[in-house]
XYZ file of C-alpha atoms in Angstrom:
717
model
C -12.899 -5.949 -21.983
C -9.506 -4.998 -20.657
C -6.672 -7.027 -22.147
C -3.712 -6.578 -19.848
C -1.285 -8.309 -22.140
C -2.084 -5.921 -24.971
C -1.076 -2.856 -22.961
C 2.186 -0.996 -23.304
C 4.669 -2.328 -20.746
C 7.330 0.280 -21.369
C 7.276 1.311 -17.717
C 7.629 -2.141 -16.144
C 9.941 -1.622 -13.222
C 12.881 -3.699 -12.065
C 12.188 -5.571 -8.845
C 13.120 -8.574 -6.789
C 10.727 -10.784 -8.718
C 13.313 -11.659 -11.297
C 15.247 -13.469 -8.590
C 12.285 -15.135 -6.966
C 13.753 -18.571 -7.443
C 17.025 -17.547 -5.838
C 15.547 -15.462 -3.023
C 12.165 -16.647 -1.784
C 12.609 -20.372 -2.167
C 16.160 -20.626 -0.833
C 15.391 -19.034 2.530
C 14.200 -21.034 5.498
C 10.869 -19.706 6.653
C 9.006 -20.224 9.930
C 6.036 -21.710 8.098
C 4.876 -25.278 8.677
C 6.764 -26.655 5.672
C 9.629 -24.168 5.688
C 8.626 -22.662 2.347
C 7.705 -19.058 1.642
C 4.141 -18.070 2.596
C 1.583 -18.232 -0.191
C -0.107 -15.196 -1.667
C -3.812 -15.834 -2.191
C -5.498 -13.279 -4.440
C -9.059 -12.903 -3.154
C -11.207 -12.629 -6.264
C -8.048 -11.684 -8.150
C -7.003 -8.046 -7.724
C -10.345 -7.232 -6.112
C -9.003 -4.121 -4.396
C -9.114 -2.342 -7.710
C -11.138 -4.296 -10.280
C -14.531 -5.991 -9.910
C -14.180 -9.020 -7.650
C -13.927 -12.364 -9.470
C -13.808 -10.742 -12.897
C -11.521 -11.926 -15.659
C -9.522 -8.706 -15.489
C -9.167 -8.930 -11.713
C -7.889 -12.493 -11.966
C -5.425 -11.682 -14.737
C -4.159 -8.596 -12.977
C -3.842 -10.541 -9.726
C -1.534 -13.004 -11.459
C 0.419 -10.394 -13.409
C 1.344 -8.437 -10.273
C 2.004 -11.342 -7.922
C 4.540 -14.035 -7.220
C 4.660 -16.752 -9.883
C 3.061 -19.285 -7.517
C 0.181 -17.046 -6.412
C -3.122 -18.767 -5.679
C -6.370 -17.545 -7.199
C -9.324 -17.440 -4.791
C -12.877 -18.107 -5.946
C -15.962 -17.854 -3.735
C -18.207 -20.532 -5.217
C -21.964 -19.989 -5.504
C -24.396 -22.366 -7.192
C -26.933 -21.332 -9.795
C -30.445 -22.762 -10.047
C -29.201 -25.363 -12.527
C -26.308 -26.384 -10.265
C -23.424 -24.602 -11.983
C -20.635 -23.199 -9.818
C -19.842 -19.538 -10.405
C -17.141 -17.352 -8.866
C -18.832 -14.522 -7.019
C -17.870 -12.860 -3.712
C -21.241 -13.133 -2.007
C -24.331 -15.294 -1.807
C -26.317 -12.266 -2.952
C -25.590 -11.022 -6.444
C -26.800 -7.432 -6.193
C -23.879 -5.844 -4.357
C -21.154 -6.706 -6.865
C -23.110 -6.918 -10.133
C -25.825 -5.078 -12.048
C -28.344 -7.927 -11.775
C -30.906 -5.541 -10.275
C -30.942 -3.708 -13.614
C -31.854 -6.824 -15.611
C -34.210 -8.415 -13.078
C -35.779 -5.435 -11.358
C -38.653 -7.303 -9.732
C -36.968 -10.574 -8.794
C -35.684 -9.697 -5.351
C -36.100 -12.634 -2.968
C -36.021 -13.137 0.765
C -34.366 -16.190 2.338
C -33.069 -17.243 5.707
C -29.275 -17.307 5.671
C -27.849 -18.932 8.791
C -31.057 -18.008 10.575
C -31.025 -14.370 9.439
C -33.794 -13.146 7.063
C -31.962 -11.693 4.060
C -33.274 -9.850 1.007
C -31.605 -9.583 -2.370
C -30.940 -11.276 -5.691
C -29.687 -14.815 -5.025
C -27.818 -17.120 -7.399
C -30.227 -19.963 -6.665
C -33.023 -18.102 -8.487
C -31.244 -18.025 -11.854
C -29.968 -20.539 -14.359
C -26.525 -19.834 -15.747
C -27.953 -18.659 -19.078
C -30.065 -16.086 -17.226
C -26.869 -14.485 -15.929
C -25.226 -14.027 -19.326
C -26.093 -10.291 -19.661
C -25.190 -9.511 -16.032
C -21.843 -7.750 -15.535
C -19.661 -7.397 -12.497
C -18.919 -4.172 -10.642
C -16.895 -3.027 -7.656
C -18.756 -4.080 -4.536
C -16.824 -1.880 -2.090
C -18.172 1.616 -2.559
C -15.086 3.379 -1.190
C -13.086 1.929 -4.094
C -13.009 3.237 -7.607
C -15.955 2.429 -9.840
C -13.853 3.359 -12.877
C -13.955 -0.214 -14.153
C -17.640 -0.917 -13.639
C -19.583 -1.489 -16.797
C -16.534 -2.967 -18.529
C -18.462 -5.994 -19.770
C -16.949 -8.243 -17.132
C -19.301 -11.208 -17.134
C -19.845 -13.658 -14.311
C -17.408 -16.550 -14.656
C -17.987 -20.173 -13.864
C -15.242 -22.036 -12.047
C -14.530 -23.828 -15.298
C -14.204 -20.450 -17.055
C -11.561 -19.382 -14.555
C -9.627 -22.589 -15.092
C -9.825 -22.436 -18.882
C -9.392 -18.703 -19.434
C -7.218 -17.524 -16.551
C -5.162 -20.723 -16.179
C -4.103 -19.959 -12.625
C -0.977 -21.636 -11.201
C -3.037 -22.496 -8.132
C -6.771 -22.548 -7.391
C -8.512 -22.051 -4.046
C -12.269 -22.619 -3.853
C -14.119 -21.196 -0.876
C -17.483 -22.800 -0.064
C -19.127 -20.381 2.312
C -22.776 -21.500 2.363
C -23.103 -25.228 1.726
C -25.889 -25.450 4.305
C -27.912 -22.773 2.501
C -27.608 -24.488 -0.877
C -28.579 -27.834 0.673
C -31.764 -26.276 2.007
C -32.631 -25.407 -1.593
C -31.892 -28.866 -2.988
C -28.538 -27.954 -4.484
C -25.562 -30.154 -3.649
C -22.246 -28.369 -3.346
C -20.659 -31.709 -2.505
C -21.774 -33.276 -5.783
C -20.627 -30.250 -7.706
C -17.157 -30.261 -6.138
C -16.653 -34.008 -6.555
C -17.676 -33.768 -10.193
C -15.404 -30.772 -10.720
C -12.336 -32.545 -9.340
C -12.562 -35.152 -12.071
C -11.305 -32.610 -14.591
C -9.947 -29.673 -12.575
C -6.944 -29.498 -10.262
C -8.048 -27.761 -7.068
C -5.262 -26.938 -4.651
C -7.323 -25.751 -1.690
C -10.952 -25.959 -0.613
C -12.065 -23.956 2.402
C -15.337 -23.711 4.245
C -16.601 -22.419 7.595
C -18.887 -25.493 7.839
C -17.492 -28.614 9.487
C -19.993 -31.028 7.936
C -19.202 -29.949 4.399
C -15.480 -30.551 4.797
C -16.168 -33.900 6.451
C -18.485 -34.890 3.617
C -15.822 -34.486 0.924
C -12.796 -35.589 2.947
C -12.757 -39.207 1.774
C -13.491 -38.292 -1.849
C -10.383 -36.149 -2.410
C -6.680 -36.918 -2.635
C -5.074 -35.027 0.273
C -1.792 -34.802 -1.643
C -3.602 -32.896 -4.398
C -6.331 -30.940 -2.615
C -5.949 -29.572 0.902
C -9.019 -28.887 3.013
C -8.993 -25.736 5.118
C -11.431 -24.892 7.887
C -12.357 -21.224 7.765
C -12.961 -19.464 11.078
C -15.480 -16.633 11.167
C -15.973 -14.208 14.077
C -15.176 -15.735 17.439
C -18.774 -15.278 18.639
C -20.357 -16.585 15.431
C -21.878 -20.061 15.609
C -20.716 -22.860 13.310
C -23.947 -24.518 12.043
C -22.732 -28.136 12.060
C -21.523 -28.312 15.673
C -23.563 -25.429 17.103
C -20.358 -24.198 18.745
C -18.856 -20.754 18.407
C -15.745 -20.437 16.327
C -13.992 -19.173 19.442
C -14.761 -22.500 21.127
C -13.612 -24.520 18.122
C -10.355 -22.583 18.142
C -9.504 -24.272 21.428
C -9.753 -27.725 19.872
C -7.316 -27.768 16.976
C -6.907 -31.516 17.420
C -10.531 -31.898 16.342
C -9.980 -29.609 13.335
C -7.037 -31.769 12.308
C -9.360 -34.783 11.854
C -10.936 -33.272 8.743
C -8.660 -30.436 7.592
C -4.994 -29.846 6.911
C -5.154 -26.135 7.610
C -7.135 -23.264 9.059
C -7.989 -19.822 7.694
C -8.510 -17.143 10.328
C -9.142 -13.384 10.406
C -5.852 -11.609 11.035
C -7.108 -10.382 14.427
C -6.980 -13.967 15.670
C -3.192 -13.681 15.423
C -2.510 -10.004 16.115
C -5.467 -8.619 18.119
C -6.101 -4.880 18.239
C -7.760 -2.943 21.039
C -10.695 -0.576 20.686
C -8.290 2.264 19.913
C -6.851 0.342 16.952
C -3.493 -0.438 18.532
C -1.865 -3.851 18.426
C -2.020 -6.163 21.399
C 0.548 -8.947 21.975
C 0.319 -11.686 19.366
C -1.468 -14.885 20.296
C 0.015 -18.370 20.258
C -2.326 -19.484 17.470
C 0.261 -19.818 14.689
C 2.615 -21.798 16.884
C -0.278 -23.912 18.202
C -1.514 -24.692 14.696
C 1.955 -25.649 13.497
C 2.444 -27.849 16.559
C -0.764 -29.640 15.592
C 0.489 -30.048 12.018
C -2.011 -27.542 10.601
C -1.144 -24.875 8.096
C -2.536 -21.491 9.061
C -3.628 -18.778 6.658
C -4.603 -15.214 7.590
C -7.393 -13.217 5.925
C -8.900 -9.732 5.770
C -5.884 -7.970 4.277
C -6.586 -4.861 2.229
C -4.436 -1.785 1.564
C -7.285 0.704 1.462
C -8.794 0.341 4.916
C -7.456 1.593 8.251
C -5.473 -0.978 10.206
C -3.460 -0.846 13.434
C -1.771 2.517 13.989
C 1.422 0.629 14.830
C 1.926 0.059 11.102
C 1.837 3.782 10.201
C -0.525 3.144 7.256
C 2.146 0.987 5.628
C 0.612 -2.313 4.434
C 4.033 -3.890 3.968
C 4.746 -3.399 7.669
C 1.542 -5.232 8.485
C 2.394 -8.184 6.249
C 5.893 -8.365 7.730
C 4.427 -8.805 11.203
C 2.662 -11.932 9.952
C 5.409 -13.485 7.838
C 8.749 -12.239 9.178
C 8.622 -11.297 12.850
C 11.331 -13.693 14.023
C 8.934 -15.905 15.979
C 6.514 -17.366 13.446
C 5.162 -17.069 9.946
C 1.697 -17.787 8.670
C 1.573 -20.151 5.717
C -0.262 -17.720 3.485
C -2.213 -14.473 3.351
C -5.529 -13.729 1.671
C -5.404 -10.254 0.126
C -7.452 -7.917 -2.055
C -4.151 -6.346 -3.206
C -1.865 -9.325 -3.947
C 0.907 -7.094 -5.303
C 1.778 -5.967 -1.763
C 2.227 -9.342 -0.030
C 4.077 -10.556 -3.124
C 6.565 -7.696 -2.846
C 6.755 -8.103 0.922
C 7.627 -11.775 0.712
C 10.008 -11.458 -2.212
C 11.732 -8.144 -1.492
C 11.311 -6.983 2.083
C 11.634 -10.057 4.288
C 14.786 -11.118 6.098
C 16.259 -7.632 5.908
C 18.599 -6.721 8.747
C 18.515 -3.296 10.335
C 22.221 -3.004 9.565
C 21.804 -3.840 5.881
C 23.176 -1.114 3.652
C 20.916 0.562 1.095
C 21.024 -0.902 -2.401
C 19.655 2.210 -4.089
C 20.899 5.817 -4.141
C 17.632 7.422 -3.158
C 18.046 10.365 -0.791
C 15.490 10.287 2.026
C 14.657 13.752 3.341
C 12.176 14.146 6.152
C 9.161 16.381 6.223
C 9.300 17.793 9.768
C 10.987 14.610 10.928
C 8.902 11.462 11.177
C 5.775 13.607 11.246
C 3.588 10.660 10.280
C 4.215 9.159 13.709
C 4.792 12.144 16.009
C 4.000 15.855 15.949
C 6.278 17.422 13.359
C 9.511 19.189 14.274
C 9.590 17.764 17.791
C 12.464 15.936 19.432
C 10.480 12.678 19.139
C 9.847 13.175 15.414
C 13.531 13.813 14.733
C 14.734 10.949 16.916
C 12.411 8.494 15.221
C 13.348 9.756 11.766
C 17.016 9.176 12.484
C 16.302 5.705 13.865
C 14.097 4.892 10.865
C 16.884 5.527 8.362
C 16.375 9.097 7.135
C 19.401 10.658 5.452
C 18.530 14.318 5.853
C 16.552 15.871 8.704
C 14.668 19.034 7.836
C 13.906 22.114 9.876
C 11.380 24.677 8.595
C 12.674 27.756 10.390
C 10.332 30.153 12.184
C 11.189 33.126 14.365
C 10.055 33.735 17.922
C 9.336 37.209 19.297
C 12.720 37.346 21.029
C 14.586 36.496 17.824
C 15.144 32.786 18.529
C 14.946 30.665 15.356
C 13.232 27.322 15.872
C 11.744 24.457 13.863
C 8.031 24.394 13.040
C 6.141 23.521 9.886
C 3.968 26.647 9.861
C 4.339 30.298 10.762
C 0.801 30.055 12.188
C 0.968 28.437 15.625
C -2.658 27.330 15.352
C -1.664 24.864 12.622
C 0.866 22.908 14.666
C 0.351 23.588 18.381
C -2.298 23.697 21.094
C -2.219 27.493 21.204
C -5.959 27.560 20.476
C -6.463 25.999 23.933
C -4.163 28.486 25.674
C -4.615 32.029 27.009
C -2.746 33.295 23.929
C -5.794 32.622 21.759
C -6.927 36.139 22.647
C -4.237 37.644 20.429
C -5.376 35.815 17.277
C -5.510 38.098 14.272
C -5.735 38.253 10.500
C -2.531 38.543 8.457
C -3.459 39.075 4.781
C 0.205 39.046 3.654
C 0.477 35.426 4.870
C -3.054 34.374 3.859
C -3.933 33.899 7.532
C -7.522 34.752 8.428
C -7.411 33.734 12.076
C -4.038 32.875 13.486
C -1.213 33.563 15.854
C 2.093 34.020 14.060
C 5.176 32.649 15.751
C 6.790 36.045 16.361
C 3.806 37.051 18.517
C 5.213 34.828 21.297
C 8.635 34.467 22.891
C 10.516 31.196 22.634
C 9.730 30.403 26.286
C 6.034 31.041 25.645
C 6.100 28.794 22.580
C 7.796 26.039 24.570
C 4.962 26.232 27.096
C 2.579 24.994 24.380
C 2.112 21.388 23.372
C 2.707 20.241 19.801
C -0.212 18.999 17.710
C 0.160 16.101 15.294
C -0.956 16.901 11.756
C -3.754 14.822 10.204
C -3.694 15.790 6.526
C -6.384 13.255 5.586
C -8.841 14.058 8.330
C -11.691 14.369 5.845
C -11.388 10.607 5.325
C -11.281 10.020 9.094
C -7.697 8.859 8.890
C -5.791 9.842 12.022
C -2.104 9.631 12.755
C -0.960 7.898 15.955
C -3.609 9.391 18.275
C -1.737 8.269 21.394
C 1.116 10.592 20.457
C -1.119 13.455 19.379
C 0.542 15.982 21.704
C 3.819 14.269 22.565
C 7.310 15.679 22.181
C 9.036 19.010 22.684
C 9.733 21.841 20.268
C 13.389 22.400 19.405
C 15.302 25.528 18.549
C 17.343 25.637 15.371
C 20.512 25.366 17.446
C 19.204 22.289 19.276
C 18.198 20.749 15.963
C 21.622 21.335 14.407
C 23.406 19.928 17.437
C 21.275 16.791 17.436
C 21.720 16.199 13.706
C 25.477 16.723 13.952
C 25.760 14.040 16.626
C 23.340 11.593 14.988
C 25.660 9.069 13.352
C 22.983 7.715 10.991
C 22.096 11.159 9.601
C 24.096 12.486 6.648
C 22.793 16.035 6.570
C 20.225 18.714 7.312
C 17.853 20.752 5.191
C 16.921 24.213 6.445
C 13.708 25.556 4.909
C 13.138 29.287 4.835
C 9.872 30.898 3.755
C 8.296 34.314 4.292
C 11.729 35.916 4.630
C 10.682 39.207 3.032
C 7.668 39.579 5.306
C 9.758 38.740 8.374
C 12.355 41.318 7.361
C 9.641 43.978 7.301
C 8.739 42.911 10.841
C 12.333 43.303 11.983
C 13.413 39.651 11.827
C 16.396 38.636 9.706
C 15.749 34.949 9.283
C 18.574 34.341 6.813
C 21.085 35.972 9.145
C 19.751 33.909 12.044
C 20.204 30.695 10.060
C 23.747 31.598 8.980
C 24.686 32.424 12.557
C 23.233 29.172 13.895
C 25.098 27.143 11.257
C 28.364 28.885 12.193
C 27.811 28.422 15.917
C 26.997 24.735 15.417
C 30.173 24.242 13.384
C 28.545 23.453 10.048
C 30.396 26.115 8.076
C 33.840 24.500 8.393
C 33.075 20.800 8.074
C 32.244 18.348 5.277
C 30.903 15.395 7.259
C 27.311 16.627 7.150
C 25.489 17.888 4.070
C 23.802 21.260 4.508
C 20.847 22.049 2.255
C 19.094 25.412 2.203
C 15.610 25.207 0.709
C 13.189 27.954 -0.303
C 10.686 28.839 -3.009
C 12.168 32.353 -3.025
C 15.286 32.782 -5.142
C 16.203 35.895 -3.146
C 16.625 33.713 -0.053
C 18.901 31.231 -1.777
C 21.070 34.016 -3.185
C 21.836 35.078 0.395
C 23.634 31.743 0.880
C 25.596 31.602 -2.371
C 28.868 32.521 -0.680
C 28.655 29.372 1.424
C 29.324 25.823 0.276
C 25.793 24.660 0.931
C 23.461 22.843 -1.449
C 20.861 25.393 -2.478
C 17.462 23.864 -3.234
C 14.768 25.735 -5.127
C 11.223 24.591 -4.357
C 8.691 24.819 -7.162
C 5.525 25.238 -5.139
C 3.017 24.784 -7.971
C 2.165 21.751 -10.076
C 3.824 22.218 -13.461
C 3.505 20.298 -16.723
C 6.714 21.513 -18.367
C 9.622 23.871 -17.850
C 11.337 26.233 -20.278
C 15.075 26.106 -20.930
C 15.439 29.753 -19.962
C 13.782 29.009 -16.613
C 16.182 26.154 -15.970
C 19.137 28.425 -16.753
C 17.823 30.979 -14.285
C 17.414 28.328 -11.581
C 20.966 27.119 -12.171
C 22.238 30.618 -11.428
C 21.215 30.326 -7.774
C 20.493 26.637 -7.012
C 21.875 23.154 -7.634
C 18.728 21.212 -6.799
C 14.999 21.482 -7.316
C 11.997 20.248 -5.341
C 8.925 19.349 -7.376
C 5.418 18.372 -6.401
C 4.377 14.810 -7.174
C 1.930 15.975 -9.831
C 4.739 17.787 -11.626
C 6.167 14.335 -12.362
C 3.066 12.168 -12.683
C 0.008 14.378 -13.273
C -3.287 12.863 -12.241
C -7.003 13.473 -12.539
C -9.760 11.881 -10.492
C -7.195 9.790 -8.625
C -5.694 8.256 -11.782
C -2.455 9.084 -13.534
C -2.809 10.754 -16.911
C 0.779 10.602 -18.059
C 4.341 11.530 -17.155
C 6.025 14.884 -17.717
C 9.595 15.354 -18.935
C 10.406 17.920 -16.256
C 12.740 15.573 -14.374
C 14.678 14.721 -17.534
C 15.055 18.401 -18.456
C 16.344 19.318 -14.992
C 18.736 16.374 -14.984
C 20.086 17.370 -18.379
C 21.166 20.631 -16.759
C 22.812 18.811 -13.830
C 20.120 19.780 -11.341
C 19.184 17.164 -8.755
C 15.451 16.566 -8.361
C 13.624 15.850 -5.119
C 9.872 15.312 -4.894
C 7.404 16.040 -2.086
C 5.305 15.068 -0.158
C 5.136 11.316 0.255
C 2.548 10.012 2.710
C 1.618 6.452 3.586
C -2.130 7.023 3.789
C -3.723 5.231 0.851
C -5.924 8.196 -0.072
C -2.797 10.234 -0.811
C -1.922 8.033 -3.784
C -3.566 7.626 -7.180
C -5.192 4.234 -7.653
C -2.385 3.444 -10.088
C -0.094 2.776 -7.139
C -2.427 0.156 -5.645
C -2.777 1.958 -2.283
C 0.812 0.901 -1.555
C 3.366 3.549 -0.552
C 6.304 1.364 -1.636
C 4.841 1.017 -5.127
C 4.504 4.792 -5.310
C 8.099 5.406 -4.220
C 9.369 2.857 -6.716
C 7.558 4.480 -9.618
C 9.018 7.883 -8.846
C 12.529 6.553 -8.271
C 12.822 3.911 -10.987
C 10.099 5.088 -13.346
C 10.833 8.827 -13.197
C 14.460 8.784 -12.058
C 14.202 11.284 -9.204
C 17.122 11.688 -6.797
C 15.269 11.841 -3.510
C 11.939 12.102 -1.753
C 10.588 14.260 1.039
C 8.426 12.118 3.267
C 6.487 12.080 6.520
C 7.295 8.367 6.892
C 11.054 7.844 6.374
C 10.914 4.266 7.637
C 8.916 3.139 4.605
C 11.376 4.731 2.194
C 14.398 3.361 4.057
C 13.032 -0.184 3.876
C 12.287 0.208 0.180
C 15.880 1.287 -0.399
C 17.206 -1.885 1.260
C 15.350 -4.272 -1.025
C 17.862 -6.455 -2.877
C 18.499 -5.750 -6.522
C 18.071 -8.573 -9.034
C 21.093 -10.822 -9.474
C 22.399 -11.596 -12.942
C 23.688 -15.176 -12.880
C 25.873 -17.079 -15.306
C 22.875 -19.047 -16.545
C 21.197 -15.773 -17.487
C 23.867 -14.893 -20.035
C 25.094 -18.297 -21.257
C 22.964 -19.395 -24.201
C 23.209 -22.124 -26.849
C 24.409 -21.196 -30.373
C 21.891 -19.692 -32.742
C 19.940 -22.234 -34.810
C 20.181 -22.276 -38.612
C 18.028 -19.654 -40.306
C 14.787 -21.324 -41.399
C 12.981 -20.454 -44.585
C 9.437 -19.531 -43.558
C 6.678 -18.258 -45.790
C 5.368 -14.946 -44.324
C 1.922 -15.243 -42.721
C -0.413 -12.939 -40.863
C 0.802 -12.170 -37.378
C -0.688 -14.556 -34.883
C -2.601 -12.834 -32.100
C -1.000 -14.922 -29.378
C 2.439 -14.081 -30.736
C 1.637 -10.399 -30.887
C 0.537 -10.285 -27.280
C 3.242 -12.482 -25.805
C 5.150 -10.785 -23.029
C 8.917 -10.390 -23.328
C 11.019 -12.524 -21.047
C 13.539 -11.476 -18.454
C 17.085 -12.869 -18.212
C 15.820 -15.514 -15.801
C 13.214 -16.696 -18.274
C 10.223 -15.295 -16.403
C 7.807 -12.936 -18.071
C 8.860 -9.363 -17.508
C 5.205 -8.686 -16.759
C 5.338 -11.111 -13.866
C 8.714 -9.720 -12.889
C 7.293 -6.258 -12.389
C 5.644 -6.329 -8.992
C 5.921 -2.572 -8.650
C 4.267 -1.819 -11.951
C 3.305 1.719 -12.791
C -0.301 2.378 -13.580
C 0.955 3.837 -16.763
C 1.465 0.215 -17.666
C -1.176 -1.807 -15.955
C -3.940 0.500 -15.159
C -5.193 0.680 -18.171
C -2.827 2.643 -20.168
C -5.674 3.136 -22.609
C -8.748 4.347 -20.818
C -10.759 3.821 -23.989
C -10.657 0.076 -23.549
C -14.300 -0.246 -22.656
């Protein structure tokens, strides 16, 4: 069994959590009670570990706000014991089918014939050998078979000791049909267990326990299912019940709704205007909680695959805030609430992380277009990049590939007839940029890049072909006039091949920089980037920052190599795996390449940062902000190259922890006691160190590297 507290926490990262008391609780929120929204960890950290397992619950608490609520879906066994399990059927998220191969049953569940292994067929002792596993097949099964046993509600209370407990009773009607009383179980449980919230989608169940519970201790929450689903007690659809919140108020103090009830999306997965539901619920005196949050599933394109952006639209949009969110990845809403809310667009960055674009905001618009550059500047990018290509008539322009098929609609144009193979550029069927004049290239439409198409993850389909290509001169002029942009990075590749074709790309870049006035000014940084040292040496007479790109993943670097790089460059670009190598979507360590380069006064930038969850190892919890933080704070890099500069710019604005007087003022040391040495107590050995504010540094580290949490020892099973 994984023991999180026994892991090495040497990479715990500094975050806003250490000032939670000063930040979250002191701000007026647009919730019903004016307090910060709650983070409810559905089955613990179920986005990574088996739902409702001990490890998932512990990890959910360790990576969340101190007042996080643990969620338990309660099922009843044959002998009437409540267990925490995500579904009425046990076979999807456990290995029960292995132990009871021939005990599959068929029951009617809300009128639907359903086959599987049901909890009502087994006494608690029968389930002792059964272990939990990841029930969502698109998630890692790395932690299946880790001897995570099924927990009773009492086990969760005794072993996990959650600061808050939420019990969800999804199928009271089903259990009643099989002579099991969820009501009796809950009433009995409350005699010895503090339950903060009880939710159910069944009106009669909540009504049946209403008078038996203290509303100041336990809040009842009515859970809405799909709007067309029928609630069994009233025989009304949930959509109909939504129109009668006054009725809901007679037996509940809050409602739990799918997030689409608040922010609907259309069939194309774009947001529609928000509904009045949050404001209506608050007007009725009902708390409102939103569900169905997960980092590793597609959500509205408006959020650019950034889960923090989605949470912000529910808790900090200036008009309303839900009272809590139910999440499979509680680390993200915790960070959102504690670090990224109430930030002003004019707030200055707190961290010195250089944000360099990758073809502009190419995660939202076709790369290297006027729209991509405009959005990148508005989103807070420091440096706009231009990968220079040459047109047939010698015009340098910005495009991320020398092959027009990669980035334009040339394959749907008459020019497709001139497609050819270019072995020197590893092009088997393409149209190189210098086959067409600049006017001919401008007649094409740009094509947005979808680097994770194999996972059916698309970028902003509505803008698939929007924007206009820009020449290098147009790019330089725009960047020079953009007041929020501090510099440009010109990328030059294939220079030797182009020279053999009669195109002097380095000369073209130097001329454009002179004509745009960059050679005699200091207001804007100029970076020249290439993986070819011969290119950078052409610019050594100018006062530009020369950036050498290491194209391959490396595990180390020799001192002699660093000395050679220093002879022609002042900065280096590394791949992400050259900093944090990974295998099978998990980190396997950290190199010392960054430290070695820094020791020789070389700045280090890392590429490419994407928001899509499949681009990140599981260690970063499918959260792009967590990934950025680990590279910046954990590895000490100087800047990132990203398709989504808005995410990085928001990360950089998060407030740093505040050291207060009470953190440093301490009472005098006590007299030295004479104590007979004894064996080291296990609880003492595993106790987490405390931060200056007195909180556990484990709790303080919301952005915790997988090198620390995920199972720093993969031999734990």
